[in-house]
Amino acid sequence: MYSLTVDAQPEHLLREAKSLLNLAGRLGRLGAWAFELSSHQLLWSPEVCAIHDVPSGFACSVVEALAFYAPEDRPVLQALFEASGDEGRPYDLELRIRTAHGRRVWVRSIAEAERGPDGAIRGVAGSCQDITEHKLAAEEYRQLAERHATTLESLTEAFVTLDREWRVTYANSVAACVFKRSFEEMNGRVLWDLFPEAVGSSFDVHYRRAMDTGKAVVFVAFYPPLAIWAQVHAYPSSQGLAVSFRDVTEQRRAEQEGRRLTAALEERVAARTSQLQAANRELEAIAFSIAHDLRTPLTAINAFATVLQEDEASRLTVRGQAHLSRILAATRQLPGMPHSVLELARLSCAPLRREAVDLRRIAHDVLAHLRTADPARAVEVRIADELDACADRSLV
């Protein structure tokens, strides 16, 4: 066993040192143990006894001590304990025990061989510490990290985290696919070394602005080496920068194609409008010509029919007089036809002139004209009393 020469130390100092060691052992749930090869005696400190839920001074054999450990941990512990006593090999293990009260506890067991003046191994000594809280906290952190990793891996967007030195600390599988590099290849490397083409680009400017100002940024930029358009959100924190990417290349292409098609359509509409305007001008010229050409013969017909009625009506038969009356009635309507033709030609260029229109009156005028044109035809017609509309009178 190791020994300490204490004869020269004052007794009160020894008591204080022992008290401090006991306090440290209790607070840290740390105790000591020793095994002597010659006597096969195993000694536990009060702290080790407390960890195992046994009374202070509890004595047991190595076999009985091993029985506290989980069945799956015993073979490893027994092999290393024997190797330490036979060959002097130290060990440091984290193991599970079931205490005398049935509690399940994680312990850290450390051991090394004790040698005599001649160098021969005379025993094994070590420590035993209750690390249950540490293991539970580590397991809780592991589960939390696993949940976070699962969440980040379920994202449809690339997600990367960077520390304050621009080193990659995490990248999900989507990011690995987009960047064509695995997380292992990126982990711990500086972003600008991984993507030197990004230095001085929009990515560089926006990332540094987010890091410097502590404010999130959102932007869309093109990265030529990967030939992609990316919509980027960068969120700064005290640890660094969290960045999410969404490949919007197809969306951008669709937008560009839409703009191209719109421009082409506008060009076609402008060309078609120009063609229609030219056609309208030609139609209007033709309408003016027709109106001019009709006006002279119509005026002559009306004049001669009037003279004929005034000078020769007595010589005509009743039937002839009826025909002459119809000719005069028709010629009285003809002067408005050139004007109507001109108005029709201007319709494609002129706006509608809406006003109140009495459809009943127009219907009666049309009916009277038809009856005059064909008096022998008997037709029963019903026209409502009120037929008002807001319309362009000339078109009606």
mmCIF file of C-alpha atoms in Angstrom, residues 88-393:
data_model
loop_
_atom_site.group_PDB
_atom_site.id
_atom_site.type_symbol
_atom_site.label_atom_id
_atom_site.label_comp_id
_atom_site.label_asym_id
_atom_site.label_seq_id
_atom_site.Cartn_x
_atom_site.Cartn_y
_atom_site.Cartn_z
ATOM 1 C CA GLY A 88 0.435 -3.664 -13.525
ATOM 2 C CA ARG A 89 -1.861 -2.307 -16.262
ATOM 3 C CA PRO A 90 -4.003 0.685 -15.191
ATOM 4 C CA TYR A 91 -7.596 1.124 -16.342
ATOM 5 C CA ASP A 92 -10.274 3.803 -16.422
ATOM 6 C CA LEU A 93 -13.832 2.593 -17.036
ATOM 7 C CA GLU A 94 -17.421 3.859 -16.927
ATOM 8 C CA LEU A 95 -19.645 1.055 -15.638
ATOM 9 C CA ARG A 96 -23.141 0.379 -14.347
ATOM 10 C CA ILE A 97 -23.908 -1.014 -10.892
ATOM 11 C CA ARG A 98 -27.020 -2.042 -9.037
ATOM 12 C CA THR A 99 -26.743 -0.923 -5.411
ATOM 13 C CA ALA A 100 -27.833 -2.837 -2.332
ATOM 14 C CA HIS A 101 -31.069 -0.784 -2.434
ATOM 15 C CA GLY A 102 -31.702 -1.637 -6.076
ATOM 16 C CA ARG A 103 -30.702 1.754 -7.475
ATOM 17 C CA ARG A 104 -29.054 1.753 -10.894
ATOM 18 C CA VAL A 105 -25.949 3.930 -10.804
ATOM 19 C CA TRP A 106 -23.222 4.823 -13.274
ATOM 20 C CA VAL A 107 -19.714 4.852 -11.790
ATOM 21 C CA ARG A 108 -16.259 5.703 -13.032
ATOM 22 C CA SER A 109 -13.729 3.134 -11.798
ATOM 23 C CA ILE A 110 -10.017 3.993 -11.993
ATOM 24 C CA ALA A 111 -7.259 1.616 -10.905
ATOM 25 C CA GLU A 112 -3.502 1.184 -10.983
ATOM 26 C CA ALA A 113 -1.086 -1.302 -9.475
ATOM 27 C CA GLU A 114 0.736 -0.671 -6.180
ATOM 28 C CA ARG A 115 4.361 -1.762 -6.049
ATOM 29 C CA GLY A 116 6.755 -2.361 -3.183
ATOM 30 C CA PRO A 117 10.351 -1.107 -2.826
ATOM 31 C CA ASP A 118 11.508 -4.032 -4.951
ATOM 32 C CA GLY A 119 9.114 -3.114 -7.759
ATOM 33 C CA ALA A 120 6.925 -6.155 -7.240
ATOM 34 C CA ILE A 121 3.154 -5.661 -7.458
ATOM 35 C CA ARG A 122 1.621 -5.983 -4.023
ATOM 36 C CA GLY A 123 -1.871 -4.707 -4.679
ATOM 37 C CA VAL A 124 -4.284 -2.629 -6.716
ATOM 38 C CA ALA A 125 -5.770 0.698 -5.606
ATOM 39 C CA GLY A 126 -8.116 3.124 -7.208
ATOM 40 C CA SER A 127 -11.147 5.345 -7.008
ATOM 41 C CA CYS A 128 -14.869 4.995 -7.591
ATOM 42 C CA GLN A 129 -17.019 7.991 -8.484
ATOM 43 C CA ASP A 130 -20.774 8.258 -8.928
ATOM 44 C CA ILE A 131 -21.224 9.829 -12.389
ATOM 45 C CA THR A 132 -24.941 9.123 -12.755
ATOM 46 C CA GLU A 133 -25.939 12.775 -13.047
ATOM 47 C CA HIS A 134 -23.232 13.375 -15.618
ATOM 48 C CA LYS A 135 -24.329 10.350 -17.660
ATOM 49 C CA LEU A 136 -27.987 11.348 -17.475
ATOM 50 C CA ALA A 137 -27.147 14.875 -18.561
ATOM 51 C CA ALA A 138 -24.978 13.520 -21.372
ATOM 52 C CA GLU A 139 -27.758 11.190 -22.477
ATOM 53 C CA GLU A 140 -30.303 14.007 -22.366
ATOM 54 C CA TYR A 141 -27.956 16.171 -24.422
ATOM 55 C CA ARG A 142 -27.409 13.299 -26.860
ATOM 56 C CA GLN A 143 -31.152 12.813 -27.284
ATOM 57 C CA LEU A 144 -31.656 16.563 -27.703
ATOM 58 C CA ALA A 145 -28.878 16.715 -30.278
ATOM 59 C CA GLU A 146 -30.353 13.694 -32.023
ATOM 60 C CA ARG A 147 -33.788 15.354 -32.153
ATOM 61 C CA HIS A 148 -32.252 18.538 -33.505
ATOM 62 C CA ALA A 149 -30.269 16.567 -36.076
ATOM 63 C CA THR A 150 -33.423 14.701 -37.099
ATOM 64 C CA THR A 151 -35.265 18.002 -37.469
ATOM 65 C CA LEU A 152 -32.481 19.549 -39.522
ATOM 66 C CA GLU A 153 -32.156 16.435 -41.671
ATOM 67 C CA SER A 154 -35.892 16.533 -42.379
ATOM 68 C CA LEU A 155 -35.602 20.018 -43.872
ATOM 69 C CA THR A 156 -36.021 20.304 -47.621
ATOM 70 C CA GLU A 157 -33.533 23.171 -47.587
ATOM 71 C CA ALA A 158 -29.763 23.038 -47.241
ATOM 72 C CA PHE A 159 -28.741 24.041 -43.698
ATOM 73 C CA VAL A 160 -25.233 24.949 -42.500
ATOM 74 C CA THR A 161 -23.878 26.418 -39.264
ATOM 75 C CA LEU A 162 -20.649 28.409 -39.005
ATOM 76 C CA ASP A 163 -18.667 29.524 -35.951
ATOM 77 C CA ARG A 164 -17.301 33.038 -35.451
ATOM 78 C CA GLU A 165 -14.167 32.037 -37.385
ATOM 79 C CA TRP A 166 -16.269 30.986 -40.419
ATOM 80 C CA ARG A 167 -15.600 27.286 -39.792
ATOM 81 C CA VAL A 168 -18.328 24.814 -40.750
ATOM 82 C CA THR A 169 -19.750 23.153 -37.634
ATOM 83 C CA TYR A 170 -22.752 21.399 -39.178
ATOM 84 C CA ALA A 171 -24.246 20.630 -42.581
ATOM 85 C CA ASN A 172 -27.325 18.538 -43.267
ATOM 86 C CA SER A 173 -27.602 15.993 -46.071
ATOM 87 C CA VAL A 174 -29.353 18.476 -48.397
ATOM 88 C CA ALA A 175 -26.397 20.860 -48.033
ATOM 89 C CA ALA A 176 -23.996 18.014 -48.792
ATOM 90 C CA CYS A 177 -25.992 17.278 -51.950
ATOM 91 C CA VAL A 178 -26.129 20.930 -53.048
ATOM 92 C CA PHE A 179 -22.437 21.609 -52.344
ATOM 93 C CA LYS A 180 -21.330 18.195 -53.650
ATOM 94 C CA ARG A 181 -19.285 17.670 -50.476
ATOM 95 C CA SER A 182 -19.988 15.453 -47.466
ATOM 96 C CA PHE A 183 -20.209 16.940 -43.974
ATOM 97 C CA GLU A 184 -16.978 15.133 -43.097
ATOM 98 C CA GLU A 185 -15.227 16.986 -45.915
ATOM 99 C CA MET A 186 -16.610 20.349 -44.745
ATOM 100 C CA ASN A 187 -16.517 19.919 -40.962
ATOM 101 C CA GLY A 188 -14.066 22.291 -39.287
ATOM 102 C CA ARG A 189 -12.967 23.920 -42.537
ATOM 103 C CA VAL A 190 -13.206 27.659 -43.203
ATOM 104 C CA LEU A 191 -16.077 28.537 -45.529
ATOM 105 C CA TRP A 192 -13.931 30.762 -47.763
ATOM 106 C CA ASP A 193 -11.377 27.968 -48.216
ATOM 107 C CA LEU A 194 -14.137 25.560 -49.249
ATOM 108 C CA PHE A 195 -15.714 28.074 -51.642
ATOM 109 C CA PRO A 196 -13.013 30.574 -52.694
ATOM 110 C CA GLU A 197 -15.184 31.815 -55.571
ATOM 111 C CA ALA A 198 -17.627 33.231 -53.000
ATOM 112 C CA VAL A 199 -15.057 35.716 -51.675
ATOM 113 C CA GLY A 200 -16.177 39.205 -52.660
ATOM 114 C CA SER A 201 -19.516 37.950 -53.982
ATOM 115 C CA SER A 202 -23.029 38.760 -52.761
ATOM 116 C CA PHE A 203 -22.733 35.804 -50.385
ATOM 117 C CA ASP A 204 -19.597 37.277 -48.803
ATOM 118 C CA VAL A 205 -21.160 40.753 -48.447
ATOM 119 C CA HIS A 206 -24.445 39.537 -46.924
ATOM 120 C CA TYR A 207 -22.839 36.981 -44.567
ATOM 121 C CA ARG A 208 -20.385 39.504 -43.156
ATOM 122 C CA ARG A 209 -23.128 42.099 -42.771
ATOM 123 C CA ALA A 210 -25.229 39.608 -40.796
ATOM 124 C CA MET A 211 -22.255 38.648 -38.619
ATOM 125 C CA ASP A 212 -21.223 42.284 -38.025
ATOM 126 C CA THR A 213 -24.688 43.740 -37.366
ATOM 127 C CA GLY A 214 -26.262 40.755 -35.617
ATOM 128 C CA LYS A 215 -29.310 41.069 -37.895
ATOM 129 C CA ALA A 216 -30.700 38.339 -40.141
ATOM 130 C CA VAL A 217 -30.453 38.831 -43.897
ATOM 131 C CA VAL A 218 -32.441 37.363 -46.780
ATOM 132 C CA PHE A 219 -31.248 37.513 -50.369
ATOM 133 C CA VAL A 220 -31.227 35.715 -53.718
ATOM 134 C CA ALA A 221 -27.959 35.295 -55.593
ATOM 135 C CA PHE A 222 -26.369 33.214 -58.347
ATOM 136 C CA TYR A 223 -23.327 31.032 -57.603
ATOM 137 C CA PRO A 224 -21.530 30.274 -60.914
ATOM 138 C CA PRO A 225 -19.362 27.319 -59.754
ATOM 139 C CA LEU A 226 -22.498 25.348 -58.868
ATOM 140 C CA ALA A 227 -24.628 27.001 -61.574
ATOM 141 C CA ILE A 228 -27.510 27.575 -59.151
ATOM 142 C CA TRP A 229 -29.687 30.433 -57.987
ATOM 143 C CA ALA A 230 -30.138 30.280 -54.211
ATOM 144 C CA GLN A 231 -32.556 31.976 -51.855
ATOM 145 C CA VAL A 232 -30.559 32.412 -48.645
ATOM 146 C CA HIS A 233 -31.528 33.168 -45.044
ATOM 147 C CA ALA A 234 -28.620 33.942 -42.711
ATOM 148 C CA TYR A 235 -29.302 34.096 -38.947
ATOM 149 C CA PRO A 236 -26.466 35.409 -36.696
ATOM 150 C CA SER A 237 -25.973 34.304 -33.075
ATOM 151 C CA SER A 238 -23.299 34.465 -30.401
ATOM 152 C CA GLN A 239 -21.936 31.159 -31.718
ATOM 153 C CA GLY A 240 -21.710 32.286 -35.341
ATOM 154 C CA LEU A 241 -24.070 32.043 -38.292
ATOM 155 C CA ALA A 242 -26.868 29.636 -39.264
ATOM 156 C CA VAL A 243 -27.524 29.617 -42.996
ATOM 157 C CA SER A 244 -30.325 27.980 -44.965
ATOM 158 C CA PHE A 245 -30.313 27.676 -48.747
ATOM 159 C CA ARG A 246 -33.119 26.911 -51.137
ATOM 160 C CA ASP A 247 -32.323 26.116 -54.744
ATOM 161 C CA VAL A 248 -34.598 28.412 -56.776
ATOM 162 C CA THR A 249 -32.884 27.833 -60.124
ATOM 163 C CA GLU A 250 -35.967 26.366 -61.794
ATOM 164 C CA GLN A 251 -38.139 29.130 -60.374
ATOM 165 C CA ARG A 252 -35.759 31.780 -61.708
ATOM 166 C CA ARG A 253 -35.681 30.079 -65.101
ATOM 167 C CA ALA A 254 -39.479 30.008 -65.155
ATOM 168 C CA GLU A 255 -39.590 33.714 -64.243
ATOM 169 C CA GLN A 256 -37.072 34.567 -66.966
ATOM 170 C CA GLU A 257 -39.007 32.490 -69.489
ATOM 171 C CA GLY A 258 -42.206 34.241 -68.399
ATOM 172 C CA ARG A 259 -40.593 37.641 -68.902
ATOM 173 C CA ARG A 260 -39.291 36.546 -72.315
ATOM 174 C CA LEU A 261 -42.727 35.313 -73.375
ATOM 175 C CA THR A 262 -44.371 38.492 -72.080
ATOM 176 C CA ALA A 263 -41.927 40.656 -74.034
ATOM 177 C CA ALA A 264 -42.506 38.558 -77.169
ATOM 178 C CA LEU A 265 -46.275 38.831 -76.704
ATOM 179 C CA GLU A 266 -46.044 42.588 -76.249
ATOM 180 C CA GLU A 267 -44.049 42.827 -79.459
ATOM 181 C CA ARG A 268 -46.657 40.756 -81.300
ATOM 182 C CA VAL A 269 -49.489 42.856 -79.868
ATOM 183 C CA ALA A 270 -47.704 46.057 -80.900
ATOM 184 C CA ALA A 271 -47.152 44.687 -84.417
ATOM 185 C CA ARG A 272 -50.755 43.534 -84.654
ATOM 186 C CA THR A 273 -52.005 46.880 -83.373
ATOM 187 C CA SER A 274 -49.930 48.658 -85.992
ATOM 188 C CA GLN A 275 -51.401 46.380 -88.670
ATOM 189 C CA LEU A 276 -54.941 47.029 -87.427
ATOM 190 C CA GLN A 277 -54.371 50.762 -87.375
ATOM 191 C CA ALA A 278 -53.130 50.621 -90.964
ATOM 192 C CA ALA A 279 -56.151 48.504 -91.958
ATOM 193 C CA ASN A 280 -58.482 50.915 -90.200
ATOM 194 C CA ARG A 281 -56.969 53.870 -92.010
ATOM 195 C CA GLU A 282 -57.412 52.005 -95.306
ATOM 196 C CA LEU A 283 -61.016 51.099 -94.419
ATOM 197 C CA GLU A 284 -61.788 54.679 -93.505
ATOM 198 C CA ALA A 285 -60.367 55.884 -96.833
ATOM 199 C CA ILE A 286 -62.557 53.366 -98.671
ATOM 200 C CA ALA A 287 -65.607 54.431 -96.641
ATOM 201 C CA PHE A 288 -64.993 58.089 -97.507
ATOM 202 C CA SER A 289 -64.714 57.163 -101.161
ATOM 203 C CA ILE A 290 -67.940 55.134 -101.088
ATOM 204 C CA ALA A 291 -69.790 57.882 -99.255
ATOM 205 C CA HIS A 292 -68.600 60.443 -101.755
ATOM 206 C CA ASP A 293 -69.472 58.216 -104.720
ATOM 207 C CA LEU A 294 -72.983 57.458 -103.335
ATOM 208 C CA ARG A 295 -73.915 61.010 -102.513
ATOM 209 C CA THR A 296 -74.099 62.284 -106.120
ATOM 210 C CA PRO A 297 -76.285 59.507 -107.652
ATOM 211 C CA LEU A 298 -78.547 59.464 -104.599
ATOM 212 C CA THR A 299 -79.084 63.189 -104.872
ATOM 213 C CA ALA A 300 -79.906 62.813 -108.561
ATOM 214 C CA ILE A 301 -82.386 59.969 -107.947
ATOM 215 C CA ASN A 302 -84.146 61.970 -105.262
ATOM 216 C CA ALA A 303 -84.311 65.087 -107.448
ATOM 217 C CA PHE A 304 -85.696 63.344 -110.523
ATOM 218 C CA ALA A 305 -88.201 61.344 -108.439
ATOM 219 C CA THR A 306 -89.433 64.587 -106.885
ATOM 220 C CA VAL A 307 -89.821 66.244 -110.325
ATOM 221 C CA LEU A 308 -91.579 63.167 -111.621
ATOM 222 C CA GLN A 309 -94.084 63.267 -108.751
ATOM 223 C CA GLU A 310 -94.718 66.955 -109.125
ATOM 224 C CA ASP A 311 -95.035 67.083 -112.963
ATOM 225 C CA GLU A 312 -96.136 63.659 -114.069
ATOM 226 C CA ALA A 313 -98.029 62.145 -111.155
ATOM 227 C CA SER A 314 -101.421 62.654 -112.882
ATOM 228 C CA ARG A 315 -100.332 60.582 -115.835
ATOM 229 C CA LEU A 316 -99.260 57.603 -113.654
ATOM 230 C CA THR A 317 -101.499 54.776 -112.670
ATOM 231 C CA VAL A 318 -102.293 54.206 -109.051
ATOM 232 C CA ARG A 319 -99.746 51.398 -108.980
ATOM 233 C CA GLY A 320 -97.130 53.655 -110.616
ATOM 234 C CA GLN A 321 -97.817 56.404 -108.103
ATOM 235 C CA ALA A 322 -97.358 53.862 -105.258
ATOM 236 C CA HIS A 323 -94.007 52.808 -106.697
ATOM 237 C CA LEU A 324 -92.936 56.416 -107.030
ATOM 238 C CA SER A 325 -93.880 57.077 -103.391
ATOM 239 C CA ARG A 326 -91.730 54.160 -102.288
ATOM 240 C CA ILE A 327 -88.810 55.490 -104.348
ATOM 241 C CA LEU A 328 -89.076 58.874 -102.653
ATOM 242 C CA ALA A 329 -89.375 57.259 -99.197
ATOM 243 C CA ALA A 330 -86.253 55.215 -99.883
ATOM 244 C CA THR A 331 -84.283 58.193 -101.175
ATOM 245 C CA ARG A 332 -85.141 60.133 -98.014
ATOM 246 C CA GLN A 333 -83.363 57.392 -96.034
ATOM 247 C CA LEU A 334 -80.387 57.144 -98.390
ATOM 248 C CA PRO A 335 -78.610 60.383 -97.370
ATOM 249 C CA GLY A 336 -77.894 58.902 -93.959
ATOM 250 C CA MET A 337 -76.204 55.799 -95.368
ATOM 251 C CA PRO A 338 -72.843 57.426 -96.269
ATOM 252 C CA HIS A 339 -72.730 58.899 -92.764
ATOM 253 C CA SER A 340 -73.431 55.447 -91.280
ATOM 254 C CA VAL A 341 -70.696 53.902 -93.417
ATOM 255 C CA LEU A 342 -68.220 56.510 -92.166
ATOM 256 C CA GLU A 343 -69.304 55.952 -88.565
ATOM 257 C CA LEU A 344 -68.859 52.183 -88.980
ATOM 258 C CA ALA A 345 -65.360 52.704 -90.337
ATOM 259 C CA ARG A 346 -64.446 54.788 -87.304
ATOM 260 C CA LEU A 347 -65.785 52.290 -84.745
ATOM 261 C CA SER A 348 -62.474 50.467 -84.269
ATOM 262 C CA CYS A 349 -60.779 53.758 -83.444
ATOM 263 C CA ALA A 350 -63.516 55.710 -81.656
ATOM 264 C CA PRO A 351 -64.782 55.073 -78.138
ATOM 265 C CA LEU A 352 -68.394 54.061 -77.534
ATOM 266 C CA ARG A 353 -70.776 56.968 -77.003
ATOM 267 C CA ARG A 354 -73.243 55.629 -74.480
ATOM 268 C CA GLU A 355 -76.594 57.358 -73.993
ATOM 269 C CA ALA A 356 -80.222 56.563 -73.205
ATOM 270 C CA VAL A 357 -81.804 54.853 -76.225
ATOM 271 C CA ASP A 358 -85.512 54.102 -76.740
ATOM 272 C CA LEU A 359 -85.396 50.632 -78.328
ATOM 273 C CA ARG A 360 -89.187 50.620 -78.684
ATOM 274 C CA ARG A 361 -89.110 53.613 -81.043
ATOM 275 C CA ILE A 362 -86.281 52.113 -83.102
ATOM 276 C CA ALA A 363 -88.190 48.828 -83.359
ATOM 277 C CA HIS A 364 -91.338 50.642 -84.609
ATOM 278 C CA ASP A 365 -89.248 52.521 -87.232
ATOM 279 C CA VAL A 366 -87.708 49.264 -88.481
ATOM 280 C CA LEU A 367 -91.152 47.611 -88.571
ATOM 281 C CA ALA A 368 -92.614 50.516 -90.564
ATOM 282 C CA HIS A 369 -89.771 50.249 -93.066
ATOM 283 C CA LEU A 370 -90.295 46.518 -93.501
ATOM 284 C CA ARG A 371 -94.051 46.947 -93.982
ATOM 285 C CA THR A 372 -93.452 49.606 -96.601
ATOM 286 C CA ALA A 373 -90.997 47.374 -98.412
ATOM 287 C CA ASP A 374 -93.367 44.371 -98.370
ATOM 288 C CA PRO A 375 -96.978 45.504 -97.718
ATOM 289 C CA ALA A 376 -98.488 42.208 -98.863
ATOM 290 C CA ARG A 377 -96.814 40.259 -96.094
ATOM 291 C CA ALA A 378 -98.921 39.859 -92.925
ATOM 292 C CA VAL A 379 -96.808 39.579 -89.796
ATOM 293 C CA GLU A 380 -97.989 39.888 -86.184
ATOM 294 C CA VAL A 381 -95.448 41.826 -84.120
ATOM 295 C CA ARG A 382 -95.492 42.605 -80.391
ATOM 296 C CA ILE A 383 -93.251 45.329 -79.000
ATOM 297 C CA ALA A 384 -93.078 46.011 -75.279
ATOM 298 C CA ASP A 385 -94.117 49.401 -73.988
ATOM 299 C CA GLU A 386 -90.810 50.206 -72.234
ATOM 300 C CA LEU A 387 -87.556 49.210 -73.886
ATOM 301 C CA ASP A 388 -84.930 51.654 -72.636
ATOM 302 C CA ALA A 389 -81.208 50.909 -72.834
ATOM 303 C CA CYS A 390 -77.855 52.626 -72.306
ATOM 304 C CA ALA A 391 -76.042 52.096 -75.601
ATOM 305 C CA ASP A 392 -74.353 53.673 -78.599
ATOM 306 C CA ARG A 393 -77.288 54.864 -80.707
#
